[in-house]
Amino acid sequence: MKQLILTMVATAIFYVTAAAQTIDTGNSGVKFEVSNMGMRKVKGSFSGMKGTIDFNPQNLSTAHFEVCVAANSVNTGNEKRDHHLKEKDFFETEKYPEICFTSSQITKTATGYNAGGKLTAHGVTREVTIPFTYNNHVFEGKLTINRLDYKIGEGTGTFMVGNEVQMVITCVVN
């Protein structure tokens, strides 16, 4: 009887640990890279990640991500450029304060996992698939989007700011 109770307690602890993770906001964020004038890359980041993560690798049918970053946290290391990115030309952060991803399906792959779902930025929602890995309480995903699909910086053309934005998403959970 004692063995049965210990097994039930251990199972419950595993389930709670595996299902409801808390995002470590200070160590989580999104890094991005986009071409600038066709010759160099602008690198930057978003912070302020928050949301809900329920991930159990043994039961992917119940796994779910609902995660946002603060759009006004954009940081490229250039204060003038960062201010411009927050304006109407780009992210319009007062009107659209968050960039969010909500998963609809998580699947196992040969190298990790895929999270399919909706990415919303600048008031536009698109279906995306984010390949990711999960090791030692760290989710890391990589994604390339076309910024024009989200109406971000439409007036800048494609020479000043490239269309494709490469992103690396790091989410540390407790």
PDB file of N, CA, C and O in Angstrom, residues 19-53:
ATOM      1  N   ALA A  19       3.652  19.624 -16.912  1.00  0.00           N
ATOM      2  CA  ALA A  19       2.534  20.264 -17.579  1.00  0.00           C
ATOM      3  C   ALA A  19       2.544  21.782 -17.465  1.00  0.00           C
ATOM      4  O   ALA A  19       2.374  22.463 -18.447  1.00  0.00           O
ATOM      5  N   ALA A  20       2.703  22.336 -16.314  1.00  0.00           N
ATOM      6  CA  ALA A  20       2.520  23.772 -16.142  1.00  0.00           C
ATOM      7  C   ALA A  20       3.841  24.455 -15.830  1.00  0.00           C
ATOM      8  O   ALA A  20       4.218  24.592 -14.682  1.00  0.00           O
ATOM      9  N   GLN A  21       4.536  24.855 -16.880  1.00  0.00           N
ATOM     10  CA  GLN A  21       5.808  25.517 -16.676  1.00  0.00           C
ATOM     11  C   GLN A  21       5.612  27.030 -16.567  1.00  0.00           C
ATOM     12  O   GLN A  21       4.714  27.594 -17.185  1.00  0.00           O
ATOM     13  N   THR A  22       6.490  27.664 -15.796  1.00  0.00           N
ATOM     14  CA  THR A  22       6.483  29.113 -15.636  1.00  0.00           C
ATOM     15  C   THR A  22       7.651  29.685 -16.428  1.00  0.00           C
ATOM     16  O   THR A  22       8.781  29.210 -16.310  1.00  0.00           O
ATOM     17  N   ILE A  23       7.397  30.707 -17.221  1.00  0.00           N
ATOM     18  CA  ILE A  23       8.439  31.316 -18.042  1.00  0.00           C
ATOM     19  C   ILE A  23       9.364  32.163 -17.177  1.00  0.00           C
ATOM     20  O   ILE A  23       8.908  32.990 -16.389  1.00  0.00           O
ATOM     21  N   ASP A  24      10.654  31.930 -17.334  1.00  0.00           N
ATOM     22  CA  ASP A  24      11.679  32.747 -16.699  1.00  0.00           C
ATOM     23  C   ASP A  24      11.898  33.963 -17.607  1.00  0.00           C
ATOM     24  O   ASP A  24      12.695  33.933 -18.544  1.00  0.00           O
ATOM     25  N   THR A  25      11.166  35.033 -17.343  1.00  0.00           N
ATOM     26  CA  THR A  25      11.150  36.209 -18.207  1.00  0.00           C
ATOM     27  C   THR A  25      12.540  36.808 -18.411  1.00  0.00           C
ATOM     28  O   THR A  25      12.870  37.239 -19.518  1.00  0.00           O
ATOM     29  N   GLY A  26      13.354  36.834 -17.378  1.00  0.00           N
ATOM     30  CA  GLY A  26      14.679  37.437 -17.477  1.00  0.00           C
ATOM     31  C   GLY A  26      15.635  36.711 -18.397  1.00  0.00           C
ATOM     32  O   GLY A  26      16.574  37.308 -18.929  1.00  0.00           O
ATOM     33  N   ASN A  27      15.416  35.425 -18.616  1.00  0.00           N
ATOM     34  CA  ASN A  27      16.312  34.629 -19.455  1.00  0.00           C
ATOM     35  C   ASN A  27      15.668  34.172 -20.759  1.00  0.00           C
ATOM     36  O   ASN A  27      16.237  33.350 -21.468  1.00  0.00           O
ATOM     37  N   SER A  28      14.487  34.690 -21.056  1.00  0.00           N
ATOM     38  CA  SER A  28      13.758  34.298 -22.258  1.00  0.00           C
ATOM     39  C   SER A  28      13.598  35.502 -23.176  1.00  0.00           C
ATOM     40  O   SER A  28      13.533  36.644 -22.713  1.00  0.00           O
ATOM     41  N   GLY A  29      13.535  35.252 -24.463  1.00  0.00           N
ATOM     42  CA  GLY A  29      13.344  36.339 -25.413  1.00  0.00           C
ATOM     43  C   GLY A  29      13.476  35.861 -26.838  1.00  0.00           C
ATOM     44  O   GLY A  29      13.615  34.667 -27.102  1.00  0.00           O
ATOM     45  N   VAL A  30      13.425  36.826 -27.750  1.00  0.00           N
ATOM     46  CA  VAL A  30      13.535  36.545 -29.178  1.00  0.00           C
ATOM     47  C   VAL A  30      14.662  37.398 -29.745  1.00  0.00           C
ATOM     48  O   VAL A  30      14.676  38.617 -29.546  1.00  0.00           O
ATOM     49  N   LYS A  31      15.585  36.767 -30.429  1.00  0.00           N
ATOM     50  CA  LYS A  31      16.631  37.481 -31.153  1.00  0.00           C
ATOM     51  C   LYS A  31      16.273  37.437 -32.629  1.00  0.00           C
ATOM     52  O   LYS A  31      15.720  36.439 -33.107  1.00  0.00           O
ATOM     53  N   PHE A  32      16.573  38.529 -33.331  1.00  0.00           N
ATOM     54  CA  PHE A  32      16.265  38.552 -34.760  1.00  0.00           C
ATOM     55  C   PHE A  32      17.418  39.144 -35.547  1.00  0.00           C
ATOM     56  O   PHE A  32      18.292  39.827 -34.999  1.00  0.00           O
ATOM     57  N   GLU A  33      17.377  38.869 -36.846  1.00  0.00           N
ATOM     58  CA  GLU A  33      18.384  39.376 -37.771  1.00  0.00           C
ATOM     59  C   GLU A  33      17.693  39.645 -39.099  1.00  0.00           C
ATOM     60  O   GLU A  33      16.925  38.823 -39.587  1.00  0.00           O
ATOM     61  N   VAL A  34      17.969  40.822 -39.674  1.00  0.00           N
ATOM     62  CA  VAL A  34      17.379  41.202 -40.958  1.00  0.00           C
ATOM     63  C   VAL A  34      18.430  41.968 -41.748  1.00  0.00           C
ATOM     64  O   VAL A  34      19.253  42.680 -41.170  1.00  0.00           O
ATOM     65  N   SER A  35      18.415  41.804 -43.072  1.00  0.00           N
ATOM     66  CA  SER A  35      19.416  42.505 -43.882  1.00  0.00           C
ATOM     67  C   SER A  35      19.104  43.995 -43.926  1.00  0.00           C
ATOM     68  O   SER A  35      17.957  44.418 -43.821  1.00  0.00           O
ATOM     69  N   ASN A  36      20.169  44.792 -44.077  1.00  0.00           N
ATOM     70  CA  ASN A  36      20.057  46.236 -44.130  1.00  0.00           C
ATOM     71  C   ASN A  36      20.881  46.726 -45.313  1.00  0.00           C
ATOM     72  O   ASN A  36      22.077  46.466 -45.374  1.00  0.00           O
ATOM     73  N   MET A  37      20.229  47.384 -46.243  1.00  0.00           N
ATOM     74  CA  MET A  37      20.857  47.911 -47.460  1.00  0.00           C
ATOM     75  C   MET A  37      21.581  46.822 -48.238  1.00  0.00           C
ATOM     76  O   MET A  37      22.571  47.090 -48.919  1.00  0.00           O
ATOM     77  N   GLY A  38      21.135  45.603 -48.111  1.00  0.00           N
ATOM     78  CA  GLY A  38      21.666  44.489 -48.875  1.00  0.00           C
ATOM     79  C   GLY A  38      23.101  44.098 -48.562  1.00  0.00           C
ATOM     80  O   GLY A  38      23.620  43.168 -49.148  1.00  0.00           O
ATOM     81  N   MET A  39      23.752  44.819 -47.645  1.00  0.00           N
ATOM     82  CA  MET A  39      25.166  44.549 -47.403  1.00  0.00           C
ATOM     83  C   MET A  39      25.473  44.108 -45.981  1.00  0.00           C
ATOM     84  O   MET A  39      26.488  43.492 -45.739  1.00  0.00           O
ATOM     85  N   ARG A  40      24.641  44.476 -45.049  1.00  0.00           N
ATOM     86  CA  ARG A  40      24.924  44.118 -43.657  1.00  0.00           C
ATOM     87  C   ARG A  40      23.658  43.617 -42.987  1.00  0.00           C
ATOM     88  O   ARG A  40      22.578  43.657 -43.554  1.00  0.00           O
ATOM     89  N   LYS A  41      23.836  43.146 -41.788  1.00  0.00           N
ATOM     90  CA  LYS A  41      22.711  42.610 -41.018  1.00  0.00           C
ATOM     91  C   LYS A  41      22.470  43.485 -39.798  1.00  0.00           C
ATOM     92  O   LYS A  41      23.415  43.956 -39.173  1.00  0.00           O
ATOM     93  N   VAL A  42      21.214  43.710 -39.499  1.00  0.00           N
ATOM     94  CA  VAL A  42      20.840  44.358 -38.249  1.00  0.00           C
ATOM     95  C   VAL A  42      20.361  43.253 -37.326  1.00  0.00           C
ATOM     96  O   VAL A  42      19.495  42.449 -37.701  1.00  0.00           O
ATOM     97  N   LYS A  43      20.959  43.207 -36.153  1.00  0.00           N
ATOM     98  CA  LYS A  43      20.568  42.222 -35.152  1.00  0.00           C
ATOM     99  C   LYS A  43      19.849  42.944 -34.035  1.00  0.00           C
ATOM    100  O   LYS A  43      20.166  44.087 -33.707  1.00  0.00           O
ATOM    101  N   GLY A  44      18.880  42.254 -33.447  1.00  0.00           N
ATOM    102  CA  GLY A  44      18.138  42.848 -32.350  1.00  0.00           C
ATOM    103  C   GLY A  44      17.450  41.796 -31.518  1.00  0.00           C
ATOM    104  O   GLY A  44      17.634  40.595 -31.728  1.00  0.00           O
ATOM    105  N   SER A  45      16.643  42.277 -30.580  1.00  0.00           N
ATOM    106  CA  SER A  45      15.945  41.348 -29.697  1.00  0.00           C
ATOM    107  C   SER A  45      14.645  41.954 -29.182  1.00  0.00           C
ATOM    108  O   SER A  45      14.432  43.162 -29.252  1.00  0.00           O
ATOM    109  N   PHE A  46      13.797  41.067 -28.690  1.00  0.00           N
ATOM    110  CA  PHE A  46      12.585  41.419 -27.962  1.00  0.00           C
ATOM    111  C   PHE A  46      12.648  40.698 -26.621  1.00  0.00           C
ATOM    112  O   PHE A  46      13.098  39.559 -26.545  1.00  0.00           O
ATOM    113  N   SER A  47      12.167  41.340 -25.586  1.00  0.00           N
ATOM    114  CA  SER A  47      12.145  40.716 -24.259  1.00  0.00           C
ATOM    115  C   SER A  47      10.734  40.839 -23.685  1.00  0.00           C
ATOM    116  O   SER A  47       9.800  41.171 -24.389  1.00  0.00           O
ATOM    117  N   GLY A  48      10.621  40.584 -22.395  1.00  0.00           N
ATOM    118  CA  GLY A  48       9.315  40.663 -21.751  1.00  0.00           C
ATOM    119  C   GLY A  48       8.418  39.472 -22.089  1.00  0.00           C
ATOM    120  O   GLY A  48       7.198  39.605 -22.149  1.00  0.00           O
ATOM    121  N   MET A  49       9.031  38.313 -22.313  1.00  0.00           N
ATOM    122  CA  MET A  49       8.248  37.132 -22.673  1.00  0.00           C
ATOM    123  C   MET A  49       7.375  36.705 -21.502  1.00  0.00           C
ATOM    124  O   MET A  49       7.821  36.633 -20.376  1.00  0.00           O
ATOM    125  N   LYS A  50       6.113  36.445 -21.813  1.00  0.00           N
ATOM    126  CA  LYS A  50       5.174  35.964 -20.808  1.00  0.00           C
ATOM    127  C   LYS A  50       4.168  35.057 -21.497  1.00  0.00           C
ATOM    128  O   LYS A  50       4.091  35.006 -22.722  1.00  0.00           O
ATOM    129  N   GLY A  51       3.403  34.343 -20.694  1.00  0.00           N
ATOM    130  CA  GLY A  51       2.381  33.490 -21.259  1.00  0.00           C
ATOM    131  C   GLY A  51       2.238  32.187 -20.517  1.00  0.00           C
ATOM    132  O   GLY A  51       2.655  32.061 -19.361  1.00  0.00           O
ATOM    133  N   THR A  52       1.669  31.226 -21.221  1.00  0.00           N
ATOM    134  CA  THR A  52       1.374  29.918 -20.652  1.00  0.00           C
ATOM    135  C   THR A  52       2.031  28.840 -21.498  1.00  0.00           C
ATOM    136  O   THR A  52       1.887  28.840 -22.723  1.00  0.00           O
ATOM    137  N   ILE A  53       2.739  27.942 -20.831  1.00  0.00           N
ATOM    138  CA  ILE A  53       3.332  26.791 -21.506  1.00  0.00           C
ATOM    139  C   ILE A  53       2.922  25.539 -20.749  1.00  0.00           C
ATOM    140  O   ILE A  53       3.189  25.423 -19.559  1.00  0.00           O
TER     141      ILE A  53
END
